[in-house]
């Protein structure tokens, strides 16, 4: 059964008022009912928006970092309606969330319903170039990189070219904006013990800001609502730099560290993974950039489950995503099971604007 906007709105308002013990729910419900009748939609107060965004995080079944859901900071940019304005707001997000390394979980919310679209998967991400057989940069970015080039952008052609922001409004031609260099923070990777690791010349950016999901709260859709937390080390060390279809650097790590790769049964991949991940955590920590290791994150997730239980809520989750990609069985999560039930408010995948059907 499909529920109407009114029903979904009332359901959310009830949750917002109840969980926060706010007075006069009825007054607000009547007001929203009237607005929907007259205009076909309604507008969230700042409080409703802020709490809805927090709930969208709390309900993100794939996220291991949800203990901190109440600490999400909301940047309300709902009044903006130009590509330039949006780009400036995204620059502000990057600076605010990066916070010189002490990362602040942040979401920027643009106008509901309006087709403000950010074409980037994350506000900060590296370009990828296909050169025949092999790829320079991040293979995950090849398509967007080509689009940027078609729009007139040109990268230096290194493994770590920062992509520009690509923004479109109402289906118009997208406009690209270079992110000022001083806004983005990067961490060069070194190993705490082995100086040779630096020969790899690896680095990664400080803050992952997902920018291609839509947020739904109380029947309203926010097509652009980029959000970030801080990194968990394995995202970089066990996936971005290690996956065969990403930077695929394990063999090189093994090479510079002198790890014997002749036989799979030497477990050289595992050894290289551990060293690479130690380097990621060590480098972020030395640079005073927020990061969490997967064992600590898994413990924090157990705290989240407990806190939710205390409030009479059962934690839903997507086990396949919650378990970390390294030593998963060493975390409690591996031995638990979760109902992967979808709750609103939440974030949803949205087809990229450049994917035509
Ligand atoms: N896994 C993604 C990446 O490596 C980032 C996803 C969000 N991660 C986070 N810690 N909030 O870039």
CSV table of C-alpha atoms and ligand atoms in Angstrom, one decimal:
chain,number,residue,atom,x,y,z
A,1,UNK,CA,0.0,0.0,0.0
A,2,UNK,CA,1.3,3.4,-0.9
A,3,UNK,CA,0.9,6.1,1.8
A,4,UNK,CA,0.1,9.6,1.0
A,5,UNK,CA,2.5,12.5,1.7
A,6,UNK,CA,0.2,13.5,4.5
A,7,UNK,CA,0.4,10.1,6.2
A,8,UNK,CA,4.2,10.0,6.0
A,9,UNK,CA,4.5,13.5,7.2
A,10,UNK,CA,2.3,12.9,10.2
A,11,UNK,CA,4.2,9.8,11.0
A,12,UNK,CA,7.5,11.6,10.9
A,13,UNK,CA,6.2,14.6,12.9
A,14,UNK,CA,4.9,12.3,15.6
A,15,UNK,CA,8.3,10.6,15.8
A,16,UNK,CA,10.1,14.0,16.0
A,17,UNK,CA,7.8,15.3,18.7
A,18,UNK,CA,7.7,12.1,20.7
A,19,UNK,CA,11.4,11.4,20.7
A,20,UNK,CA,12.2,15.0,21.7
A,21,UNK,CA,9.3,15.4,24.1
A,22,UNK,CA,8.0,18.5,22.3
A,23,UNK,CA,4.6,20.0,23.1
A,24,UNK,CA,1.8,20.8,20.7
A,25,UNK,CA,2.2,18.1,18.1
A,26,UNK,CA,-1.5,18.5,17.1
A,27,UNK,CA,-1.0,22.2,16.3
A,28,UNK,CA,1.9,21.3,13.9
A,29,UNK,CA,0.1,18.4,12.3
A,30,UNK,CA,-2.9,20.6,11.5
A,31,UNK,CA,-0.7,23.2,10.1
A,32,UNK,CA,1.1,20.7,7.9
A,33,UNK,CA,-2.2,19.1,6.8
A,34,UNK,CA,-3.4,22.5,5.7
A,35,UNK,CA,-0.2,23.3,3.8
A,36,UNK,CA,-0.3,20.0,2.0
A,37,UNK,CA,-4.0,20.6,1.0
A,38,UNK,CA,-3.3,24.0,-0.3
A,39,UNK,CA,0.1,23.6,-1.9
A,40,UNK,CA,0.6,19.9,-2.4
A,41,UNK,CA,3.6,19.9,-0.1
A,42,UNK,CA,5.0,21.4,3.1
A,43,UNK,CA,8.2,22.8,4.4
A,44,UNK,CA,10.3,21.4,7.4
A,45,UNK,CA,11.2,23.7,10.2
A,46,UNK,CA,14.9,23.8,11.0
A,47,UNK,CA,14.3,21.5,13.9
A,48,UNK,CA,12.4,19.0,11.8
A,49,UNK,CA,15.1,19.0,9.2
A,50,UNK,CA,17.9,18.7,11.6
A,51,UNK,CA,16.4,15.8,13.5
A,52,UNK,CA,15.2,14.1,10.3
A,53,UNK,CA,18.8,14.2,8.9
A,54,UNK,CA,20.0,12.6,12.2
A,55,UNK,CA,17.4,9.9,11.9
A,56,UNK,CA,18.4,9.3,8.3
A,57,UNK,CA,21.9,8.5,9.6
A,58,UNK,CA,20.6,6.5,12.5
A,59,UNK,CA,18.6,4.4,10.1
A,60,UNK,CA,21.5,3.8,7.7
A,61,UNK,CA,21.7,0.0,7.9
A,62,UNK,CA,25.1,-0.1,6.2
A,63,UNK,CA,26.9,2.3,8.5
A,64,UNK,CA,29.0,1.1,11.4
A,65,UNK,CA,29.6,4.6,12.7
A,66,UNK,CA,26.0,5.3,13.8
A,67,UNK,CA,26.8,5.8,17.5
A,68,UNK,CA,27.4,9.4,16.8
A,69,UNK,CA,24.1,10.1,15.0
A,70,UNK,CA,23.1,12.8,17.4
A,71,UNK,CA,26.3,14.7,16.7
A,72,UNK,CA,25.5,15.4,13.0
A,73,UNK,CA,25.8,19.1,12.1
A,74,UNK,CA,23.3,20.5,9.7
A,75,UNK,CA,24.1,23.3,7.2
A,76,UNK,CA,20.7,24.6,6.0
A,77,UNK,CA,21.2,25.8,2.4
A,78,UNK,CA,17.6,25.5,1.3
A,79,UNK,CA,17.4,29.0,0.0
A,80,UNK,CA,20.0,28.5,-2.8
A,81,UNK,CA,19.0,28.1,-6.4
A,82,UNK,CA,22.1,28.8,-8.6
A,83,UNK,CA,24.9,26.5,-9.5
A,84,UNK,CA,27.4,29.1,-8.2
A,85,UNK,CA,25.6,29.4,-4.9
A,86,UNK,CA,25.5,25.6,-4.6
A,87,UNK,CA,29.3,25.4,-5.3
A,88,UNK,CA,30.0,28.0,-2.7
A,89,UNK,CA,27.9,26.1,-0.2
A,90,UNK,CA,29.8,22.9,-1.0
A,91,UNK,CA,33.1,24.7,-0.4
A,92,UNK,CA,31.8,25.8,2.9
A,93,UNK,CA,30.9,22.2,3.7
A,94,UNK,CA,34.3,21.0,2.9
A,95,UNK,CA,36.0,23.6,5.1
A,96,UNK,CA,33.6,23.2,8.0
A,97,UNK,CA,33.6,19.4,8.0
A,98,UNK,CA,37.3,19.1,7.6
A,99,UNK,CA,37.8,21.5,10.5
A,100,UNK,CA,41.6,21.4,10.1
A,101,UNK,CA,41.6,17.7,10.6
A,102,UNK,CA,39.2,17.3,13.6
A,103,UNK,CA,36.4,16.1,11.3
A,104,UNK,CA,32.9,17.2,12.1
A,105,UNK,CA,30.0,15.0,10.9
A,106,UNK,CA,28.1,17.3,8.7
A,107,UNK,CA,25.3,17.4,6.2
A,108,UNK,CA,24.4,20.3,3.8
A,109,UNK,CA,20.8,20.3,2.8
A,110,UNK,CA,19.6,22.0,-0.4
A,111,UNK,CA,16.0,22.8,-1.4
A,112,UNK,CA,13.5,20.0,-1.2
A,113,UNK,CA,12.1,18.6,-4.5
A,114,UNK,CA,14.2,20.9,-6.6
A,115,UNK,CA,16.5,19.1,-9.1
A,116,UNK,CA,19.8,20.4,-7.8
A,117,UNK,CA,22.1,17.6,-8.6
A,118,UNK,CA,25.7,17.0,-7.6
A,119,UNK,CA,27.2,14.7,-10.2
A,120,UNK,CA,30.1,13.7,-8.0
A,121,UNK,CA,29.9,10.5,-5.9
A,122,UNK,CA,31.9,12.3,-3.2
A,123,UNK,CA,32.7,16.1,-3.0
A,124,UNK,CA,36.4,15.2,-2.8
A,125,UNK,CA,37.6,12.3,-5.0
A,126,UNK,CA,40.4,11.5,-7.4
A,127,UNK,CA,40.0,11.4,-11.2
A,128,UNK,CA,40.6,8.2,-13.2
A,129,UNK,CA,42.0,7.9,-16.7
A,130,UNK,CA,41.8,4.9,-18.9
A,131,UNK,CA,45.0,4.5,-20.9
A,132,UNK,CA,44.3,1.4,-23.0
A,133,UNK,CA,44.8,-1.6,-20.8
A,134,UNK,CA,45.6,0.3,-17.6
A,135,UNK,CA,44.2,3.1,-15.5
A,136,UNK,CA,45.9,6.1,-13.9
A,137,UNK,CA,44.1,7.4,-10.8
A,138,UNK,CA,40.9,6.0,-9.4
A,139,UNK,CA,39.2,3.5,-11.7
A,140,UNK,CA,35.9,4.3,-9.9
A,141,UNK,CA,36.0,7.8,-11.4
A,142,UNK,CA,36.6,7.0,-15.0
A,143,UNK,CA,33.1,7.9,-16.2
A,144,UNK,CA,32.8,11.1,-14.3
A,145,UNK,CA,36.3,12.1,-15.3
A,146,UNK,CA,35.4,11.8,-19.0
A,147,UNK,CA,32.3,13.9,-18.4
A,148,UNK,CA,34.5,16.6,-16.7
A,149,UNK,CA,36.8,16.5,-19.7
A,150,UNK,CA,33.9,16.9,-22.1
A,151,UNK,CA,32.8,19.9,-20.1
A,152,UNK,CA,36.3,21.5,-20.6
A,153,UNK,CA,38.1,20.5,-17.4
A,154,UNK,CA,41.6,19.1,-17.7
A,155,UNK,CA,43.4,17.2,-15.0
A,156,UNK,CA,47.2,16.9,-14.6
A,157,UNK,CA,47.0,13.2,-15.3
A,158,UNK,CA,48.4,12.0,-12.0
A,159,UNK,CA,47.1,9.2,-9.8
A,160,UNK,CA,45.6,11.8,-7.4
A,161,UNK,CA,44.0,14.6,-9.4
A,162,UNK,CA,41.2,16.2,-7.5
A,163,UNK,CA,38.0,16.2,-9.6
A,164,UNK,CA,36.0,19.4,-9.9
A,165,UNK,CA,32.5,19.7,-8.5
A,166,UNK,CA,29.9,19.2,-11.2
A,167,UNK,CA,26.5,20.7,-10.6
A,168,UNK,CA,23.3,20.9,-12.5
A,169,UNK,CA,19.9,22.4,-11.8
A,170,UNK,CA,16.6,21.4,-13.4
A,171,UNK,CA,18.2,19.2,-16.0
A,172,UNK,CA,20.2,22.1,-17.5
A,173,UNK,CA,23.8,21.6,-18.7
A,174,UNK,CA,26.0,21.0,-15.7
A,175,UNK,CA,28.6,23.5,-14.6
A,176,UNK,CA,32.0,22.5,-13.2
A,177,UNK,CA,33.8,24.2,-10.4
A,178,UNK,CA,37.4,23.7,-9.3
A,179,UNK,CA,37.7,23.2,-5.6
A,180,UNK,CA,40.2,25.6,-4.1
A,181,UNK,CA,43.4,23.7,-3.3
A,182,UNK,CA,43.7,25.0,0.2
A,183,UNK,CA,40.2,23.7,1.1
A,184,UNK,CA,41.0,20.1,0.8
A,185,UNK,CA,43.2,18.2,3.2
A,186,UNK,CA,45.2,15.1,2.2
A,187,UNK,CA,47.3,12.8,4.1
A,188,UNK,CA,50.5,11.3,2.7
A,189,UNK,CA,51.0,7.8,3.8
A,190,UNK,CA,54.0,6.6,5.7
A,191,UNK,CA,54.6,3.4,7.6
A,192,UNK,CA,55.4,3.7,11.3
A,193,UNK,CA,58.4,1.3,10.9
A,194,UNK,CA,59.4,1.0,7.3
A,195,UNK,CA,60.7,4.1,5.6
A,196,UNK,CA,60.6,2.3,2.2
A,197,UNK,CA,56.8,2.5,2.3
A,198,UNK,CA,57.2,6.1,1.2
A,199,UNK,CA,58.5,5.0,-2.2
A,200,UNK,CA,54.9,4.1,-3.0
A,201,UNK,CA,54.0,7.7,-2.9
A,202,UNK,CA,50.5,7.0,-1.7
A,203,UNK,CA,48.1,9.5,-0.1
A,204,UNK,CA,44.4,9.9,0.5
A,205,UNK,CA,42.0,12.8,1.2
A,206,UNK,CA,40.9,13.4,4.7
A,207,UNK,CA,37.1,13.5,4.5
A,208,UNK,CA,34.7,11.3,2.7
A,209,UNK,CA,31.6,13.4,1.7
A,210,UNK,CA,29.0,11.3,0.0
A,211,UNK,CA,27.1,13.6,-2.4
A,212,UNK,CA,25.0,11.4,-4.7
A,213,UNK,CA,22.3,10.1,-2.4
A,214,UNK,CA,18.9,11.6,-1.9
A,215,UNK,CA,17.5,12.0,1.6
A,216,UNK,CA,13.9,11.4,2.5
A,217,UNK,CA,12.2,12.9,5.6
A,218,UNK,CA,8.5,12.8,6.3
A,219,UNK,CA,7.5,12.4,2.7
A,220,UNK,CA,9.8,15.2,1.4
A,221,UNK,CA,12.7,14.4,-0.9
A,222,UNK,CA,16.0,16.3,-0.8
A,223,UNK,CA,17.8,15.3,-4.0
A,224,UNK,CA,21.1,16.9,-2.8
A,225,UNK,CA,22.2,16.5,0.8
A,226,UNK,CA,25.9,15.7,0.9
A,227,UNK,CA,27.0,14.3,4.2
A,228,UNK,CA,30.2,13.1,5.9
A,229,UNK,CA,31.6,11.4,8.9
A,230,UNK,CA,35.3,10.5,9.4
A,231,UNK,CA,37.1,7.6,7.8
A,232,UNK,CA,37.4,4.1,9.1
A,233,UNK,CA,41.0,3.1,8.2
A,234,UNK,CA,40.0,0.0,6.2
A,235,UNK,CA,37.9,2.0,3.8
A,236,UNK,CA,41.1,3.4,2.5
A,237,UNK,CA,43.6,0.6,3.3
A,238,UNK,CA,41.6,-2.5,2.6
A,239,UNK,CA,39.4,-1.2,-0.2
A,240,UNK,CA,40.2,2.0,-2.0
A,241,UNK,CA,44.0,1.3,-2.3
A,242,UNK,CA,43.7,-2.5,-2.2
A,243,UNK,CA,40.7,-3.6,-4.3
A,244,UNK,CA,41.8,-5.0,-7.7
A,245,UNK,CA,39.3,-2.8,-9.4
A,246,UNK,CA,40.5,0.3,-7.5
A,247,UNK,CA,44.1,1.4,-6.9
A,248,UNK,CA,45.2,-2.3,-6.6
A,249,UNK,CA,48.4,-1.6,-4.8
A,250,UNK,CA,49.0,-4.7,-2.7
A,251,UNK,CA,51.7,-6.2,-4.9
A,252,UNK,CA,53.6,-3.0,-4.8
A,253,UNK,CA,53.3,-2.8,-1.0
A,254,UNK,CA,54.6,-6.3,-0.8
A,255,UNK,CA,57.5,-5.4,-3.1
A,256,UNK,CA,58.7,-2.3,-1.2
A,257,UNK,CA,58.4,-4.1,2.2
A,258,UNK,CA,60.2,-7.2,0.9
A,259,UNK,CA,57.2,-9.5,1.5
A,260,UNK,CA,57.6,-12.8,-0.4
A,261,UNK,CA,54.8,-13.1,-3.0
A,262,UNK,CA,55.7,-16.4,-4.7
A,263,UNK,CA,52.9,-18.4,-3.3
A,264,UNK,CA,49.4,-17.5,-2.2
A,265,UNK,CA,49.9,-19.7,0.8
A,266,UNK,CA,52.5,-17.3,2.1
A,267,UNK,CA,49.6,-15.0,2.8
A,268,UNK,CA,51.5,-12.1,1.4
A,269,UNK,CA,48.3,-10.4,0.5
A,270,UNK,CA,47.1,-10.5,4.1
A,271,UNK,CA,50.5,-9.3,5.3
A,272,UNK,CA,50.6,-6.4,2.9
A,273,UNK,CA,47.1,-5.5,3.8
A,274,UNK,CA,48.0,-5.2,7.5
A,275,UNK,CA,51.0,-3.1,6.8
A,276,UNK,CA,49.1,-0.8,4.4
A,277,UNK,CA,46.4,-0.4,7.0
A,278,UNK,CA,48.8,0.3,9.7
A,279,UNK,CA,50.3,3.0,7.5
A,280,UNK,CA,46.9,4.6,6.9
A,281,UNK,CA,46.0,4.8,10.6
A,282,UNK,CA,49.5,5.9,11.6
A,283,UNK,CA,49.6,8.6,8.9
A,284,UNK,CA,46.2,10.1,9.7
A,285,UNK,CA,46.9,10.1,13.4
A,286,UNK,CA,50.3,11.8,12.9
A,287,UNK,CA,48.6,14.4,10.7
A,288,UNK,CA,45.9,15.0,13.4
A,289,UNK,CA,43.2,13.9,11.0
A,290,UNK,CA,40.3,12.1,12.5
A,291,UNK,CA,40.1,8.4,11.7
A,292,UNK,CA,38.9,5.2,13.5
A,293,UNK,CA,40.3,1.7,13.2
A,294,UNK,CA,37.8,-1.1,12.6
A,295,UNK,CA,38.1,-2.7,16.0
A,296,UNK,CA,37.3,0.5,17.8
A,297,UNK,CA,34.5,1.2,15.3
A,298,UNK,CA,33.0,-2.2,15.9
A,299,UNK,CA,33.0,-1.6,19.6
A,300,UNK,CA,31.4,1.8,19.2
A,301,UNK,CA,28.7,0.0,17.1
A,302,UNK,CA,28.0,-2.3,20.1
A,303,UNK,CA,27.5,0.8,22.2
A,304,UNK,CA,25.1,2.1,19.6
A,305,UNK,CA,23.1,-1.1,19.8
A,306,UNK,CA,23.0,-0.8,23.6
A,307,UNK,CA,22.0,2.8,23.5
A,308,UNK,CA,19.2,2.0,21.1
A,309,UNK,CA,18.0,-0.9,23.2
A,310,UNK,CA,17.8,1.4,26.1
A,311,UNK,CA,15.4,3.6,24.1
A,312,UNK,CA,13.3,0.6,23.3
A,313,UNK,CA,14.6,0.4,19.7
A,314,UNK,CA,16.0,-2.5,17.8
A,315,UNK,CA,19.0,-1.8,15.6
A,316,UNK,CA,18.5,-2.8,12.0
A,317,UNK,CA,21.5,-3.4,9.8
A,318,UNK,CA,23.0,-4.8,6.7
A,319,UNK,CA,25.5,-7.4,7.9
A,320,UNK,CA,27.3,-7.7,4.6
A,321,UNK,CA,28.2,-4.0,4.9
A,322,UNK,CA,28.7,-3.7,8.7
A,323,UNK,CA,31.4,-6.3,8.9
A,324,UNK,CA,34.8,-4.7,8.3
A,325,UNK,CA,36.8,-6.0,5.3
A,326,UNK,CA,39.7,-7.0,7.5
A,327,UNK,CA,39.6,-9.6,10.2
A,328,UNK,CA,35.8,-9.4,10.4
A,329,UNK,CA,35.5,-12.4,12.7
A,330,UNK,CA,37.6,-10.5,15.3
A,331,UNK,CA,34.7,-8.1,15.7
A,332,UNK,CA,31.5,-8.8,17.6
A,333,UNK,CA,29.4,-7.8,14.5
A,334,UNK,CA,30.5,-10.9,12.6
A,335,UNK,CA,28.8,-13.1,15.1
A,336,UNK,CA,25.5,-11.2,15.2
A,337,UNK,CA,22.6,-11.0,12.9
A,338,UNK,CA,20.5,-8.0,11.9
A,339,UNK,CA,17.2,-7.4,10.3
A,340,UNK,CA,17.9,-5.4,7.2
A,341,UNK,CA,14.6,-3.6,7.4
A,342,UNK,CA,14.3,-0.2,5.8
A,343,UNK,CA,13.1,2.7,8.0
A,344,UNK,CA,12.3,6.3,7.1
A,345,UNK,CA,13.9,8.9,7.2
A,346,UNK,CA,16.8,7.5,5.2
A,347,UNK,CA,19.3,8.0,2.4
A,348,UNK,CA,18.7,6.4,-1.0
A,349,UNK,CA,20.8,5.7,-4.0
A,350,UNK,CA,19.8,7.8,-6.9
A,351,UNK,CA,20.7,7.2,-10.5
A,352,UNK,CA,23.6,9.4,-11.6
A,353,UNK,CA,22.4,12.3,-13.8
A,354,UNK,CA,24.8,11.1,-16.5
A,355,UNK,CA,23.4,7.5,-16.6
A,356,UNK,CA,20.7,7.5,-19.2
A,357,UNK,CA,18.2,4.7,-19.2
B,1,LIG,N1,33.8,4.0,1.6
B,1,LIG,C1,33.9,5.3,1.1
B,1,LIG,C2,35.3,5.7,0.7
B,1,LIG,O1,36.2,5.0,1.0
B,1,LIG,C3,33.3,6.3,2.0
B,1,LIG,C4,31.9,6.0,2.6
B,1,LIG,C5,31.5,6.8,3.8
B,1,LIG,N2,32.5,6.5,4.9
B,1,LIG,C6,32.5,7.1,6.1
B,1,LIG,N3,33.4,6.9,6.9
B,1,LIG,N4,31.5,8.0,6.4
B,1,LIG,O2,35.6,6.7,0.2
